[in-house]
XYZ file of C-alpha atoms in Angstrom:
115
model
C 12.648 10.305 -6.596
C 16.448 10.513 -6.305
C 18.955 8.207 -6.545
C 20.135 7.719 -3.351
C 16.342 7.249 -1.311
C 16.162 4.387 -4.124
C 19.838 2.690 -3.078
C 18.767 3.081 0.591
C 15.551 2.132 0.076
C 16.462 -0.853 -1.549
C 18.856 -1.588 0.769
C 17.130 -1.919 3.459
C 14.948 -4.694 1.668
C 17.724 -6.385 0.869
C 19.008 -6.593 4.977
C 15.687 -7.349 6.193
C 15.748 -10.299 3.528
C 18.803 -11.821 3.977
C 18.617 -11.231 8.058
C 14.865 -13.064 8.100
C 13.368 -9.728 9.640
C 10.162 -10.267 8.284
C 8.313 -7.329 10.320
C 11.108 -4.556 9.517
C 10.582 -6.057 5.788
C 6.710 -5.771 5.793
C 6.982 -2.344 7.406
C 8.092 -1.297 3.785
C 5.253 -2.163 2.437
C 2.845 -0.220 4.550
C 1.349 1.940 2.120
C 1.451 -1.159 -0.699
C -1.740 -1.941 -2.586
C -1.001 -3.973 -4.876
C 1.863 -6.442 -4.230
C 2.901 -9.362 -6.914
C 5.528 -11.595 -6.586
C 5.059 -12.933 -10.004
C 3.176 -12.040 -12.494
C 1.824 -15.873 -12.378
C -0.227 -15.363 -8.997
C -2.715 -13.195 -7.971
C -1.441 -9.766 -6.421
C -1.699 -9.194 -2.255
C -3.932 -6.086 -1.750
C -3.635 -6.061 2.338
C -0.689 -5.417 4.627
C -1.557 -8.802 6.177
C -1.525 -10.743 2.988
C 2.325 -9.298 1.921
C 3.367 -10.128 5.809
C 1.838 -14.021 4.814
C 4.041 -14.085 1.824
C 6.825 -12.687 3.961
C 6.114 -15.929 6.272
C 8.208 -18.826 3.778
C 11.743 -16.269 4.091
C 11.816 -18.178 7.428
C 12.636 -21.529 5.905
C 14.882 -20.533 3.139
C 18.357 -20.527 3.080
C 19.305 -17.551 1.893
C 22.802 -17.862 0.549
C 23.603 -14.411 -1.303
C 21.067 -11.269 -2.325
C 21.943 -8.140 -4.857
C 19.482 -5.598 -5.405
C 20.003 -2.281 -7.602
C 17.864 0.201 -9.677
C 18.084 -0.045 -13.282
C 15.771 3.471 -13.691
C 13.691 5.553 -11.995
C 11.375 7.648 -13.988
C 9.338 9.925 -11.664
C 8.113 7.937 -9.373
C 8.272 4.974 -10.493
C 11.483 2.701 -10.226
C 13.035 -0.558 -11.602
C 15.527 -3.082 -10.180
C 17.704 -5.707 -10.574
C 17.828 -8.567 -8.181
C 19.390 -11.452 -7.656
C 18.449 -14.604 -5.426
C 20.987 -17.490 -4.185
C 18.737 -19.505 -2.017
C 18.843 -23.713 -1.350
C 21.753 -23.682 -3.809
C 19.487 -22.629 -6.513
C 20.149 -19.011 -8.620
C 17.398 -16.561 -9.671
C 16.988 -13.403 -10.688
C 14.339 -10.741 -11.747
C 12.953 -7.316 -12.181
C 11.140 -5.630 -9.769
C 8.562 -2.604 -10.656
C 7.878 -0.149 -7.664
C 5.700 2.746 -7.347
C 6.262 5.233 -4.421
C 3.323 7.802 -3.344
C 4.599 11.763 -2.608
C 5.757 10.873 0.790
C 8.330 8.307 -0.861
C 5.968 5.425 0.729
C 5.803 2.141 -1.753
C 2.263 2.011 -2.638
C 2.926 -0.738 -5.606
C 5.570 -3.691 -6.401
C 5.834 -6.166 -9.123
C 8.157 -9.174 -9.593
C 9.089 -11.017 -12.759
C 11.497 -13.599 -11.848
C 13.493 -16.556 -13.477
C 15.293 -19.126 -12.161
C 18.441 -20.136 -13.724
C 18.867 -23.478 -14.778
């Protein structure tokens, strides 16, 4: 896994996020079997369960959105990101595992919200 496929990659989450394109955004996820936005809830084993979560991006208001690797081992990569949304800050980690064919097959979420 190289650098730059993880800054694109990434990237491209980030634009489908913060532009509401919820279909271009689940598309990543196509291969994903296992998908946790927090370790708190149970993870999303079906393409049609991570589009569901996708669903509540519609009715935030997404204010400002960083993403950017922190390591990638293999593999296997962690992020930074960081979440302005209905004036309220967070920010998290994000595991992600990508098959041979550079397809996410696995992603993890730890977040916190600032106070």
């Amino acid at each position: 896994m190289d650098r730059k496929f993880v800054e694109d990659w990434l990237k491209q989450l980030k634009e489908y996020w913060f532009q509401k394109d919820i279909e271009s955004a689940v598309f990543l996820f196509e291969k994903t079997v296992f998908y946790q936005e927090t370790p708190f809830m149970q993870p999303y084993t079906t393409l049609e369960e991570i589009r569901n979560e996708w669903q509540h991006v519609k009715n935030e208001n997404i204010q400002y959105i960083e993403i950017k690797p922190l390591a990638i081992d293999g593999n296997i990569v962690i992020a930074q990101w960081i979440l302005k949304q209905n004036n309220e800050n967070f920010d998290g980690i994000y595991e992600i595992k990508f098959n041979e064919n550079r397809e996410c097959i696995y992603f993890k979420s730890w977040e916190m919200k600032d106070e």
